[in-house]
PDB file of C-alpha atoms in Angstrom:
ATOM      1  CA  MET A  26      85.100 122.722 118.512  1.00 97.00           C
ATOM      2  CA  GLN A  27      85.466 119.615 116.575  1.00 97.00           C
ATOM      3  CA  ARG A  28      84.623 119.493 112.686  1.00 98.00           C
ATOM      4  CA  LEU A  29      84.458 117.140 109.696  1.00 98.00           C
ATOM      5  CA  ILE A  30      87.685 118.559 107.074  1.00 97.00           C
ATOM      6  CA  PRO A  31      88.300 117.262 103.708  1.00 97.00           C
ATOM      7  CA  THR A  32      90.537 113.961 102.964  1.00 96.00           C
ATOM      8  CA  GLY A  33      91.498 113.402  99.145  1.00 93.00           C
ATOM      9  CA  GLU A  34      90.175 109.510 100.265  1.00 95.00           C
ATOM     10  CA  ALA A  35      87.441 107.944  98.280  1.00 93.00           C
ATOM     11  CA  ALA A  36      85.799 105.122 101.081  1.00 95.00           C
ATOM     12  CA  ARG A  37      86.800 107.832 104.046  1.00 97.00           C
ATOM     13  CA  PRO A  38      85.921 111.342 102.356  1.00 97.00           C
ATOM     14  CA  VAL A  39      86.382 113.337 105.950  1.00 98.00           C
ATOM     15  CA  ALA A  40      87.899 112.960 109.288  1.00 97.00           C
ATOM     16  CA  PHE A  41      87.312 114.454 112.310  1.00 97.00           C
ATOM     17  CA  ALA A  42      89.882 117.702 113.690  1.00 97.00           C
ATOM     18  CA  GLU A  43      90.338 119.779 115.678  1.00 97.00           C
ATOM     19  CA  ALA A  44      89.008 123.467 114.382  1.00 97.00           C
ATOM     20  CA  PRO A  45      88.508 127.193 116.511  1.00 97.00           C
ATOM     21  CA  GLN A  46      84.580 127.739 116.782  1.00 97.00           C
ATOM     22  CA  PRO A  47      83.743 129.917 113.627  1.00 97.00           C
ATOM     23  CA  VAL A  48      83.467 134.093 115.320  1.00 97.00           C
ATOM     24  CA  PRO A  49      80.028 135.237 113.719  1.00 98.00           C
ATOM     25  CA  GLY A  50      79.828 137.789 110.749  1.00 97.00           C
ATOM     26  CA  PRO A  51      77.554 141.030 111.827  1.00 98.00           C
ATOM     27  CA  GLY A  52      74.731 139.551 110.092  1.00 98.00           C
ATOM     28  CA  GLU A  53      75.843 135.804 111.204  1.00 98.00           C
ATOM     29  CA  ALA A  54      74.069 133.415 114.169  1.00 98.00           C
ATOM     30  CA  LEU A  55      75.946 131.429 115.685  1.00 98.00           C
ATOM     31  CA  ILE A  56      74.322 128.146 115.036  1.00 98.00           C
ATOM     32  CA  LYS A  57      74.705 125.297 118.069  1.00 98.00           C
ATOM     33  CA  VAL A  58      74.805 122.211 115.346  1.00 98.00           C
ATOM     34  CA  GLU A  59      72.286 119.439 116.492  1.00 98.00           C
ATOM     35  CA  ALA A  60      72.465 117.630 112.577  1.00 98.00           C
ATOM     36  CA  PHE A  61      73.607 118.947 109.373  1.00 98.00           C
ATOM     37  CA  ALA A  62      72.344 116.603 106.326  1.00 98.00           C
ATOM     38  CA  PRO A  63      74.837 115.775 103.001  1.00 98.00           C
ATOM     39  CA  ASN A  64      73.477 115.923  99.852  1.00 95.00           C
ATOM     40  CA  ARG A  65      74.829 113.728  97.159  1.00 91.00           C
ATOM     41  CA  GLY A  66      76.262 116.785  94.978  1.00 89.00           C
ATOM     42  CA  GLU A  67      78.364 117.678  98.135  1.00 94.00           C
ATOM     43  CA  THR A  68      79.759 114.087  98.252  1.00 93.00           C
ATOM     44  CA  PHE A  69      81.643 114.992  94.382  1.00 91.00           C
ATOM     45  CA  LEU A  70      83.530 117.826  95.603  1.00 92.00           C
ATOM     46  CA  LEU A  71      85.083 115.471  98.390  1.00 94.00           C
ATOM     47  CA  GLU A  72      86.259 113.467  95.845  1.00 92.00           C
ATOM     48  CA  ASP A  73      89.030 115.834  94.345  1.00 92.00           C
ATOM     49  CA  PRO A  74      89.071 118.823  97.108  1.00 94.00           C
ATOM     50  CA  ARG A  75      89.816 122.481  97.581  1.00 93.00           C
ATOM     51  CA  PRO A  76      92.283 123.185  99.870  1.00 93.00           C
ATOM     52  CA  GLY A  77      90.174 124.929 102.980  1.00 92.00           C
ATOM     53  CA  LEU A  78      86.847 123.063 101.876  1.00 95.00           C
ATOM     54  CA  LEU A  79      84.678 122.999 105.330  1.00 96.00           C
ATOM     55  CA  PRO A  80      81.001 121.100 104.240  1.00 96.00           C
ATOM     56  CA  GLY A  81      77.926 121.958 105.431  1.00 97.00           C
ATOM     57  CA  LYS A  82      75.130 123.201 103.725  1.00 97.00           C
ATOM     58  CA  ASP A  83      71.960 121.798 105.578  1.00 98.00           C
ATOM     59  CA  VAL A  84      71.529 122.810 109.067  1.00 98.00           C
ATOM     60  CA  ALA A  85      69.486 122.813 111.900  1.00 98.00           C
ATOM     61  CA  GLY A  86      70.568 123.200 115.541  1.00 98.00           C
ATOM     62  CA  LEU A  87      70.142 126.599 118.147  1.00 98.00           C
ATOM     63  CA  VAL A  88      70.986 129.783 118.478  1.00 98.00           C
ATOM     64  CA  VAL A  89      74.219 131.004 121.048  1.00 98.00           C
ATOM     65  CA  GLN A  90      75.151 133.767 119.603  1.00 98.00           C
ATOM     66  CA  ALA A  91      72.848 135.688 118.097  1.00 98.00           C
ATOM     67  CA  ALA A  92      74.038 138.387 115.409  1.00 98.00           C
ATOM     68  CA  ALA A  93      75.623 141.861 116.292  1.00 98.00           C
ATOM     69  CA  ASP A  94      73.664 143.621 113.472  1.00 98.00           C
ATOM     70  CA  GLY A  95      70.720 142.729 115.624  1.00 97.00           C
ATOM     71  CA  SER A  96      68.912 140.911 112.544  1.00 97.00           C
ATOM     72  CA  GLY A  97      67.466 137.271 112.887  1.00 96.00           C
ATOM     73  CA  PRO A  98      66.008 134.759 115.727  1.00 97.00           C
ATOM     74  CA  GLY A  99      67.683 135.723 119.528  1.00 98.00           C
ATOM     75  CA  ILE A 100      69.496 133.161 121.389  1.00 98.00           C
ATOM     76  CA  GLY A 101      67.517 130.292 122.160  1.00 98.00           C
ATOM     77  CA  THR A 102      65.815 130.110 119.540  1.00 98.00           C
ATOM     78  CA  ARG A 103      65.861 126.645 117.379  1.00 98.00           C
ATOM     79  CA  VAL A 104      66.498 127.514 114.267  1.00 98.00           C
ATOM     80  CA  VAL A 105      67.341 125.381 110.492  1.00 98.00           C
ATOM     81  CA  GLY A 106      69.797 127.425 107.975  1.00 98.00           C
ATOM     82  CA  HIS A 107      71.209 126.950 104.647  1.00 98.00           C
ATOM     83  CA  PRO A 108      74.787 128.193 105.251  1.00 98.00           C
ATOM     84  CA  ALA A 109      77.271 128.899 102.334  1.00 96.00           C
ATOM     85  CA  LEU A 110      79.822 126.121 103.569  1.00 95.00           C
ATOM     86  CA  GLY A 111      81.541 125.565 107.586  1.00 97.00           C
ATOM     87  CA  GLY A 112      78.230 123.147 108.545  1.00 98.00           C
ATOM     88  CA  TRP A 113      79.902 120.049 109.297  1.00 98.00           C
ATOM     89  CA  ALA A 114      80.693 120.720 112.678  1.00 98.00           C
ATOM     90  CA  GLU A 115      79.144 121.860 116.606  1.00 98.00           C
ATOM     91  CA  TYR A 116      79.095 124.981 115.362  1.00 98.00           C
ATOM     92  CA  ALA A 117      78.105 127.566 112.229  1.00 98.00           C
ATOM     93  CA  ALA A 118      78.496 130.696 111.249  1.00 98.00           C
ATOM     94  CA  VAL A 119      74.415 131.643 109.925  1.00 98.00           C
ATOM     95  CA  PRO A 120      73.485 134.482 107.457  1.00 98.00           C
ATOM     96  CA  THR A 121      71.109 135.382 109.730  1.00 98.00           C
ATOM     97  CA  HIS A 122      68.786 135.942 105.784  1.00 98.00           C
ATOM     98  CA  SER A 123      69.541 131.948 105.555  1.00 98.00           C
ATOM     99  CA  LEU A 124      68.367 130.697 109.014  1.00 98.00           C
ATOM    100  CA  ALA A 125      64.679 130.125 109.691  1.00 98.00           C
ATOM    101  CA  ALA A 126      62.698 129.359 113.231  1.00 98.00           C
ATOM    102  CA  LEU A 127      61.588 126.349 114.151  1.00 98.00           C
ATOM    103  CA  PRO A 128      58.690 125.572 115.691  1.00 98.00           C
ATOM    104  CA  ASP A 129      57.483 123.011 118.750  1.00 96.00           C
ATOM    105  CA  GLY A 130      55.984 120.635 115.962  1.00 95.00           C
ATOM    106  CA  VAL A 131      59.129 120.128 114.083  1.00 98.00           C
ATOM    107  CA  ASP A 132      62.345 118.324 114.951  1.00 98.00           C
ATOM    108  CA  SER A 133      66.313 118.781 114.643  1.00 98.00           C
ATOM    109  CA  VAL A 134      66.676 115.998 112.334  1.00 98.00           C
ATOM    110  CA  ARG A 135      63.078 116.137 109.724  1.00 98.00           C
ATOM    111  CA  ALA A 136      64.152 120.284 109.201  1.00 98.00           C
ATOM    112  CA  ALA A 137      68.471 119.897 109.060  1.00 98.00           C
ATOM    113  CA  ALA A 138      66.251 117.122 106.002  1.00 98.00           C
ATOM    114  CA  LEU A 139      64.343 120.422 104.495  1.00 98.00           C
ATOM    115  CA  PRO A 140      67.233 123.063 103.096  1.00 98.00           C
ATOM    116  CA  LEU A 141      68.727 122.703  99.366  1.00 97.00           C
ATOM    117  CA  ALA A 142      66.848 120.118  98.137  1.00 96.00           C
ATOM    118  CA  GLY A 143      63.227 121.438  99.846  1.00 98.00           C
ATOM    119  CA  ILE A 144      64.770 124.924  98.659  1.00 98.00           C
ATOM    120  CA  THR A 145      65.029 123.171  95.016  1.00 97.00           C
ATOM    121  CA  ALA A 146      61.792 122.075  95.132  1.00 97.00           C
ATOM    122  CA  LEU A 147      60.392 125.067  95.562  1.00 98.00           C
ATOM    123  CA  ARG A 148      61.962 127.511  93.184  1.00 98.00           C
ATOM    124  CA  LEU A 149      61.949 124.518  90.772  1.00 97.00           C
ATOM    125  CA  LEU A 150      57.769 124.316  90.528  1.00 96.00           C
ATOM    126  CA  ARG A 151      57.817 128.771  90.432  1.00 96.00           C
ATOM    127  CA  THR A 152      60.264 127.940  86.844  1.00 96.00           C
ATOM    128  CA  ALA A 153      58.026 125.900  85.970  1.00 96.00           C
ATOM    129  CA  GLY A 154      54.994 127.733  86.466  1.00 95.00           C
ATOM    130  CA  SER A 155      51.491 126.667  87.439  1.00 95.00           C
ATOM    131  CA  LEU A 156      50.697 122.727  87.477  1.00 95.00           C
ATOM    132  CA  THR A 157      47.631 122.648  87.554  1.00 96.00           C
ATOM    133  CA  GLY A 158      45.765 120.183  85.048  1.00 97.00           C
ATOM    134  CA  ARG A 159      49.566 119.802  83.516  1.00 98.00           C
ATOM    135  CA  ARG A 160      51.842 117.090  82.759  1.00 98.00           C
ATOM    136  CA  VAL A 161      54.885 117.114  84.444  1.00 98.00           C
ATOM    137  CA  LEU A 162      58.558 114.089  84.128  1.00 98.00           C
ATOM    138  CA  LEU A 163      60.795 114.497  86.616  1.00 98.00           C
ATOM    139  CA  THR A 164      63.791 112.294  86.102  1.00 96.00           C
ATOM    140  CA  GLY A 165      66.264 110.986  88.318  1.00 90.00           C
ATOM    141  CA  ALA A 166      63.522 110.865  90.764  1.00 90.00           C
ATOM    142  CA  SER A 167      64.730 108.472  94.102  1.00 84.00           C
ATOM    143  CA  GLY A 168      66.824 111.626  95.739  1.00 85.00           C
ATOM    144  CA  GLY A 169      65.583 114.481  98.310  1.00 89.00           C
ATOM    145  CA  VAL A 170      64.916 117.009  95.857  1.00 93.00           C
ATOM    146  CA  GLY A 171      62.810 113.830  93.608  1.00 93.00           C
ATOM    147  CA  HIS A 172      60.398 113.545  96.498  1.00 94.00           C
ATOM    148  CA  TYR A 173      60.108 117.613  97.116  1.00 96.00           C
ATOM    149  CA  VAL A 174      59.077 117.509  93.979  1.00 97.00           C
ATOM    150  CA  THR A 175      56.219 114.853  94.005  1.00 97.00           C
ATOM    151  CA  GLU A 176      54.586 115.184  96.742  1.00 97.00           C
ATOM    152  CA  LEU A 177      54.191 119.490  95.917  1.00 97.00           C
ATOM    153  CA  ALA A 178      53.756 118.601  92.265  1.00 98.00           C
ATOM    154  CA  VAL A 179      50.713 116.622  92.922  1.00 97.00           C
ATOM    155  CA  ALA A 180      49.928 118.485  95.459  1.00 96.00           C
ATOM    156  CA  ALA A 181      49.470 121.452  93.259  1.00 96.00           C
ATOM    157  CA  GLY A 182      47.007 119.070  90.377  1.00 97.00           C
ATOM    158  CA  ALA A 183      49.976 118.435  88.613  1.00 98.00           C
ATOM    159  CA  GLU A 184      49.482 114.739  86.044  1.00 98.00           C
ATOM    160  CA  LEU A 185      53.744 113.935  87.216  1.00 98.00           C
ATOM    161  CA  THR A 186      55.140 110.664  86.327  1.00 98.00           C
ATOM    162  CA  ALA A 187      58.591 110.166  87.584  1.00 97.00           C
ATOM    163  CA  VAL A 188      61.855 107.910  86.681  1.00 96.00           C
ATOM    164  CA  THR A 189      63.885 106.181  89.153  1.00 92.00           C
ATOM    165  CA  ALA A 190      65.909 103.079  88.898  1.00 84.00           C
ATOM    166  CA  THR A 191      64.311 100.825  91.355  1.00 82.00           C
ATOM    167  CA  PRO A 192      60.337 100.125  92.019  1.00 83.00           C
ATOM    168  CA  ALA A 193      61.317 100.383  95.522  1.00 80.00           C
ATOM    169  CA  ARG A 194      62.105 103.741  94.590  1.00 80.00           C
ATOM    170  CA  GLY A 195      59.475 104.094  93.361  1.00 89.00           C
ATOM    171  CA  ALA A 196      57.220 102.644  95.704  1.00 90.00           C
ATOM    172  CA  ALA A 197      57.497 105.990  97.407  1.00 90.00           C
ATOM    173  CA  LEU A 198      56.372 108.079  94.791  1.00 93.00           C
ATOM    174  CA  ALA A 199      53.878 106.349  93.688  1.00 95.00           C
ATOM    175  CA  ALA A 200      51.955 106.591  97.197  1.00 94.00           C
ATOM    176  CA  MET A 201      51.860 110.390  96.701  1.00 95.00           C
ATOM    177  CA  GLY A 202      49.801 109.878  93.597  1.00 96.00           C
ATOM    178  CA  ALA A 203      52.497 110.299  91.262  1.00 97.00           C
ATOM    179  CA  GLU A 204      53.089 107.395  87.678  1.00 97.00           C
ATOM    180  CA  VAL A 205      55.988 105.652  88.210  1.00 96.00           C
ATOM    181  CA  VAL A 206      58.758 104.687  85.958  1.00 96.00           C
ATOM    182  CA  HIS A 207      62.089 102.774  85.504  1.00 93.00           C
ATOM    183  CA  ASP A 208      63.038 103.865  82.339  1.00 93.00           C
ATOM    184  CA  ILE A 209      61.761 107.188  79.732  1.00 94.00           C
ATOM    185  CA  ALA A 210      61.261 104.996  77.437  1.00 94.00           C
ATOM    186  CA  ALA A 211      58.132 103.495  79.658  1.00 95.00           C
ATOM    187  CA  ALA A 212      56.920 107.025  80.229  1.00 96.00           C
ATOM    188  CA  ARG A 213      53.452 108.104  78.246  1.00 95.00           C
ATOM    189  CA  GLY A 214      54.299 110.848  76.691  1.00 90.00           C
ATOM    190  CA  PRO A 215      54.067 113.352  75.619  1.00 96.00           C
ATOM    191  CA  PHE A 216      54.551 116.227  78.927  1.00 97.00           C
ATOM    192  CA  ASP A 217      53.730 120.164  79.076  1.00 97.00           C
ATOM    193  CA  VAL A 218      56.573 120.519  80.923  1.00 98.00           C
ATOM    194  CA  VAL A 219      60.035 117.268  82.015  1.00 98.00           C
ATOM    195  CA  LEU A 220      62.041 117.933  84.556  1.00 98.00           C
ATOM    196  CA  GLU A 221      65.156 117.249  83.922  1.00 97.00           C
ATOM    197  CA  SER A 222      68.151 116.141  85.807  1.00 94.00           C
ATOM    198  CA  THR A 223      70.400 113.472  85.140  1.00 93.00           C
ATOM    199  CA  GLY A 224      71.744 114.270  82.416  1.00 94.00           C
ATOM    200  CA  GLY A 225      73.603 112.440  79.420  1.00 94.00           C
ATOM    201  CA  PRO A 226      71.953 110.116  77.921  1.00 93.00           C
ATOM    202  CA  GLY A 227      68.947 110.992  80.023  1.00 94.00           C
ATOM    203  CA  LEU A 228      67.911 114.562  79.003  1.00 94.00           C
ATOM    204  CA  PRO A 229      67.070 113.697  75.352  1.00 93.00           C
ATOM    205  CA  ALA A 230      65.762 110.907  75.596  1.00 94.00           C
ATOM    206  CA  ALA A 231      63.277 113.298  78.205  1.00 95.00           C
ATOM    207  CA  LEU A 232      62.538 115.643  75.817  1.00 94.00           C
ATOM    208  CA  LEU A 233      61.679 113.992  73.283  1.00 92.00           C
ATOM    209  CA  LYS A 234      58.710 113.725  75.811  1.00 95.00           C
ATOM    210  CA  ALA A 235      58.010 117.124  75.355  1.00 95.00           C
ATOM    211  CA  ARG A 236      54.766 118.597  74.005  1.00 94.00           C
ATOM    212  CA  PRO A 237      55.594 121.001  71.049  1.00 91.00           C
ATOM    213  CA  GLY A 238      55.930 124.515  72.263  1.00 92.00           C
ATOM    214  CA  GLY A 239      56.324 122.780  75.507  1.00 95.00           C
ATOM    215  CA  MET A 240      59.339 123.593  79.314  1.00 96.00           C
ATOM    216  CA  LEU A 241      62.002 121.055  80.032  1.00 96.00           C
ATOM    217  CA  VAL A 242      63.877 122.559  82.475  1.00 97.00           C
ATOM    218  CA  TRP A 243      67.842 120.732  83.673  1.00 96.00           C
ATOM    219  CA  PHE A 244      68.105 120.385  87.203  1.00 95.00           C
ATOM    220  CA  GLY A 245      71.022 118.659  87.427  1.00 91.00           C
ATOM    221  CA  GLN A 246      73.905 115.779  85.732  1.00 91.00           C
ATOM    222  CA  ALA A 247      73.276 113.091  88.407  1.00 86.00           C
ATOM    223  CA  SER A 248      74.400 110.977  85.713  1.00 88.00           C
ATOM    224  CA  ARG A 249      78.547 113.255  86.020  1.00 88.00           C
ATOM    225  CA  ALA A 250      77.886 112.391  81.799  1.00 93.00           C
ATOM    226  CA  PRO A 251      77.643 115.612  79.024  1.00 94.00           C
ATOM    227  CA  VAL A 252      74.319 116.072  77.119  1.00 93.00           C
ATOM    228  CA  THR A 253      74.657 115.487  72.820  1.00 91.00           C
ATOM    229  CA  LEU A 254      71.899 116.535  70.966  1.00 88.00           C
ATOM    230  CA  ASP A 255      71.152 116.045  67.878  1.00 85.00           C
ATOM    231  CA  PHE A 256      68.974 119.012  65.898  1.00 84.00           C
ATOM    232  CA  PHE A 257      67.204 116.826  63.288  1.00 82.00           C
ATOM    233  CA  GLU A 258      65.572 114.334  65.295  1.00 78.00           C
ATOM    234  CA  LEU A 259      64.132 117.128  67.273  1.00 74.00           C
ATOM    235  CA  LEU A 260      62.449 117.653  64.099  1.00 70.00           C
ATOM    236  CA  GLN A 261      60.569 114.026  64.676  1.00 73.00           C
ATOM    237  CA  GLY A 262      59.403 115.522  68.061  1.00 71.00           C
ATOM    238  CA  PRO A 263      59.167 118.579  70.021  1.00 77.00           C
ATOM    239  CA  GLU A 264      59.232 121.487  67.478  1.00 80.00           C
ATOM    240  CA  ARG A 265      60.357 124.470  69.931  1.00 85.00           C
ATOM    241  CA  VAL A 266      60.724 123.023  72.498  1.00 90.00           C
ATOM    242  CA  THR A 267      62.182 125.600  75.476  1.00 92.00           C
ATOM    243  CA  ILE A 268      65.807 124.389  77.624  1.00 94.00           C
ATOM    244  CA  GLN A 269      66.189 126.541  80.589  1.00 95.00           C
ATOM    245  CA  HIS A 270      68.719 125.770  82.200  1.00 95.00           C
ATOM    246  CA  PHE A 271      68.537 125.907  86.577  1.00 96.00           C
ATOM    247  CA  HIS A 272      70.393 125.856  90.191  1.00 94.00           C
ATOM    248  CA  TYR A 273      68.504 126.846  92.704  1.00 94.00           C
ATOM    249  CA  ALA A 274      71.220 129.385  94.345  1.00 93.00           C
ATOM    250  CA  GLY A 275      70.507 132.716  95.241  1.00 95.00           C
ATOM    251  CA  ALA A 276      70.420 134.104  98.497  1.00 95.00           C
ATOM    252  CA  PRO A 277      68.995 135.008 100.541  1.00 97.00           C
ATOM    253  CA  TYR A 278      67.077 131.541 101.353  1.00 98.00           C
ATOM    254  CA  GLY A 279      64.892 132.116 104.671  1.00 98.00           C
ATOM    255  CA  SER A 280      61.691 132.577 103.581  1.00 98.00           C
ATOM    256  CA  ASP A 281      62.274 129.319 101.678  1.00 98.00           C
ATOM    257  CA  LEU A 282      63.358 127.440 104.651  1.00 98.00           C
ATOM    258  CA  ALA A 283      61.159 129.180 106.090  1.00 98.00           C
ATOM    259  CA  ALA A 284      57.909 128.053 103.800  1.00 98.00           C
ATOM    260  CA  LEU A 285      59.180 124.746 103.980  1.00 98.00           C
ATOM    261  CA  VAL A 286      59.083 124.458 107.843  1.00 98.00           C
ATOM    262  CA  ARG A 287      54.780 125.640 107.697  1.00 98.00           C
ATOM    263  CA  LEU A 288      54.146 123.221 104.616  1.00 98.00           C
ATOM    264  CA  VAL A 289      56.208 120.242 107.614  1.00 98.00           C
ATOM    265  CA  GLU A 290      54.670 122.033 110.210  1.00 98.00           C
ATOM    266  CA  GLN A 291      50.883 121.593 108.562  1.00 97.00           C
ATOM    267  CA  GLY A 292      51.632 117.943 107.606  1.00 96.00           C
ATOM    268  CA  ARG A 293      51.604 118.996 104.631  1.00 96.00           C
ATOM    269  CA  LEU A 294      55.135 117.601 103.076  1.00 97.00           C
ATOM    270  CA  HIS A 295      56.866 115.176 104.872  1.00 96.00           C
ATOM    271  CA  PRO A 296      60.430 114.531 104.816  1.00 96.00           C
ATOM    272  CA  GLU A 297      61.807 110.693 103.225  1.00 93.00           C
ATOM    273  CA  ILE A 298      64.309 110.313 105.071  1.00 94.00           C
ATOM    274  CA  GLY A 299      66.862 107.009 104.943  1.00 92.00           C
ATOM    275  CA  ARG A 300      69.307 106.950 107.709  1.00 96.00           C
ATOM    276  CA  ILE A 301      69.506 108.828 110.674  1.00 97.00           C
ATOM    277  CA  ALA A 302      72.895 108.126 112.516  1.00 97.00           C
ATOM    278  CA  GLY A 303      75.947 110.026 114.709  1.00 97.00           C
ATOM    279  CA  TRP A 304      78.737 111.739 112.914  1.00 97.00           C
ATOM    280  CA  ALA A 305      81.257 109.618 113.960  1.00 97.00           C
ATOM    281  CA  GLU A 306      79.607 107.387 110.714  1.00 97.00           C
ATOM    282  CA  THR A 307      78.674 110.338 107.499  1.00 98.00           C
ATOM    283  CA  ALA A 308      82.491 109.445 106.057  1.00 97.00           C
ATOM    284  CA  GLY A 309      80.335 105.927 105.351  1.00 97.00           C
ATOM    285  CA  THR A 310      77.744 107.897 104.596  1.00 98.00           C
ATOM    286  CA  LEU A 311      78.593 109.222 102.455  1.00 97.00           C
ATOM    287  CA  VAL A 312      79.879 106.393 100.375  1.00 97.00           C
ATOM    288  CA  ASP A 313      76.276 104.999 100.602  1.00 96.00           C
ATOM    289  CA  LEU A 314      75.514 108.460  99.486  1.00 94.00           C
ATOM    290  CA  ARG A 315      77.368 108.601  96.240  1.00 92.00           C
ATOM    291  CA  GLU A 316      77.424 105.124  96.029  1.00 91.00           C
ATOM    292  CA  ARG A 317      72.881 105.854  96.063  1.00 87.00           C
ATOM    293  CA  ARG A 318      72.972 103.760  98.463  1.00 90.00           C
ATOM    294  CA  ILE A 319      70.480 105.356 100.556  1.00 90.00           C
ATOM    295  CA  ARG A 320      66.506 106.278  99.665  1.00 85.00           C
ATOM    296  CA  GLY A 321      65.944 110.181 100.319  1.00 86.00           C
ATOM    297  CA  LYS A 322      68.092 111.620 102.336  1.00 93.00           C
ATOM    298  CA  ALA A 323      70.599 111.363 105.498  1.00 96.00           C
ATOM    299  CA  VAL A 324      70.653 112.434 108.935  1.00 98.00           C
ATOM    300  CA  LEU A 325      73.986 112.580 111.387  1.00 98.00           C
ATOM    301  CA  LEU A 326      74.006 113.895 114.801  1.00 98.00           C
ATOM    302  CA  THR A 327      76.416 115.132 116.368  1.00 97.00           C
ATOM    303  CA  GLY A 328      75.139 114.483 119.901  1.00 83.00           C
ATOM    304  CA  GLU A 329      76.190 110.621 119.223  1.00 67.00           C
ATOM    305  CA  GLY A 330      79.415 109.663 119.396  1.00 57.00           C
ATOM    306  CA  ARG A 331      82.394 110.188 117.501  1.00 60.00           C
TER     307      ARG A 331
END
C-alpha cells in the first residue's frame, strides 16, 4: 500500500512511500482510509521528525477486517477513528475503543474533521463545567477546536467572547453567536472561565481578564512561546484564580466520537472545513496549515490520486 512519511523538509514535509499493510492487533480493526484530516500540531512534529514517525490521528473509512477479539464494528461498517499514529495511509489499524460507526447522513469528509479537535472541545468544556449563563473567553479561536468550542458553548447557554487574528477568521464564530474581538485587550471582562490556547504573552493577558476566583484552562501554546507570569501583577486583578493545565489525550475515544457523530447527524454541530483535496496535495496542505492559511479543518481524500 501507499503511505505518507516525513521527509524533514519544511517546504515538503511528507512524501509517498510503499509500505506493507498494517497487521491489526487483537483489539484493532483494519480500516480502508477514505479521508484523513491533519492537525496543525502534527505539522510541528514534522519539523524534526523522530525516527519511524508515522503521522495521522484523524481518519474515516471502511472496516475491511474486524478485530480478532470480537470487539468493535464488523466488516463493511463505515467508521471514524482516532488512532495514535499511522492514519495518513491507504489502510490503518485502529483500536476498536477509538472507533465510532457512521450513519448514512454523515459523510467521510465531515467525519474525518471531527476526532482530535472535536474530542478536545468536548473534554475542554467538561473541564470548564456548566456554562449556562457564564461568561467565557476563548483565545486562539480560529482553528477547528475554536469552532467546535464556540458552537457547543453558545448552544449550552454561555456568553462567549472569541479572540481571532482577523475579521475573516471571526466571521463564522460571530454567526454562531460569539462576540468576536481581534486582540485580548479588547475583550470585555471579567470572565468566569478563560479557555487559553496561545501561550506566550497571550496567556497572562487573558488571565487578567478572569474574575477573582475564576478559572483559566490552558490547553495549547499555538504561539510556541513560553509563558511568564508576574505574581504582583495578578494582585491587581484576578486574585485566587485557578489555572488548570489541560491535554485532551487519553483513550478510549469511542464514546466521544459517537457523541460528536450524533451531534453532526442531528444538525447541532457543523464541522468547518476550509479545504478538501486529494492526498497528492498533502505536503502543500501541511505547509498551509502550519502557516495558518487554512481556516478550520483540511481534509485529504485517499481515493483521489497521488
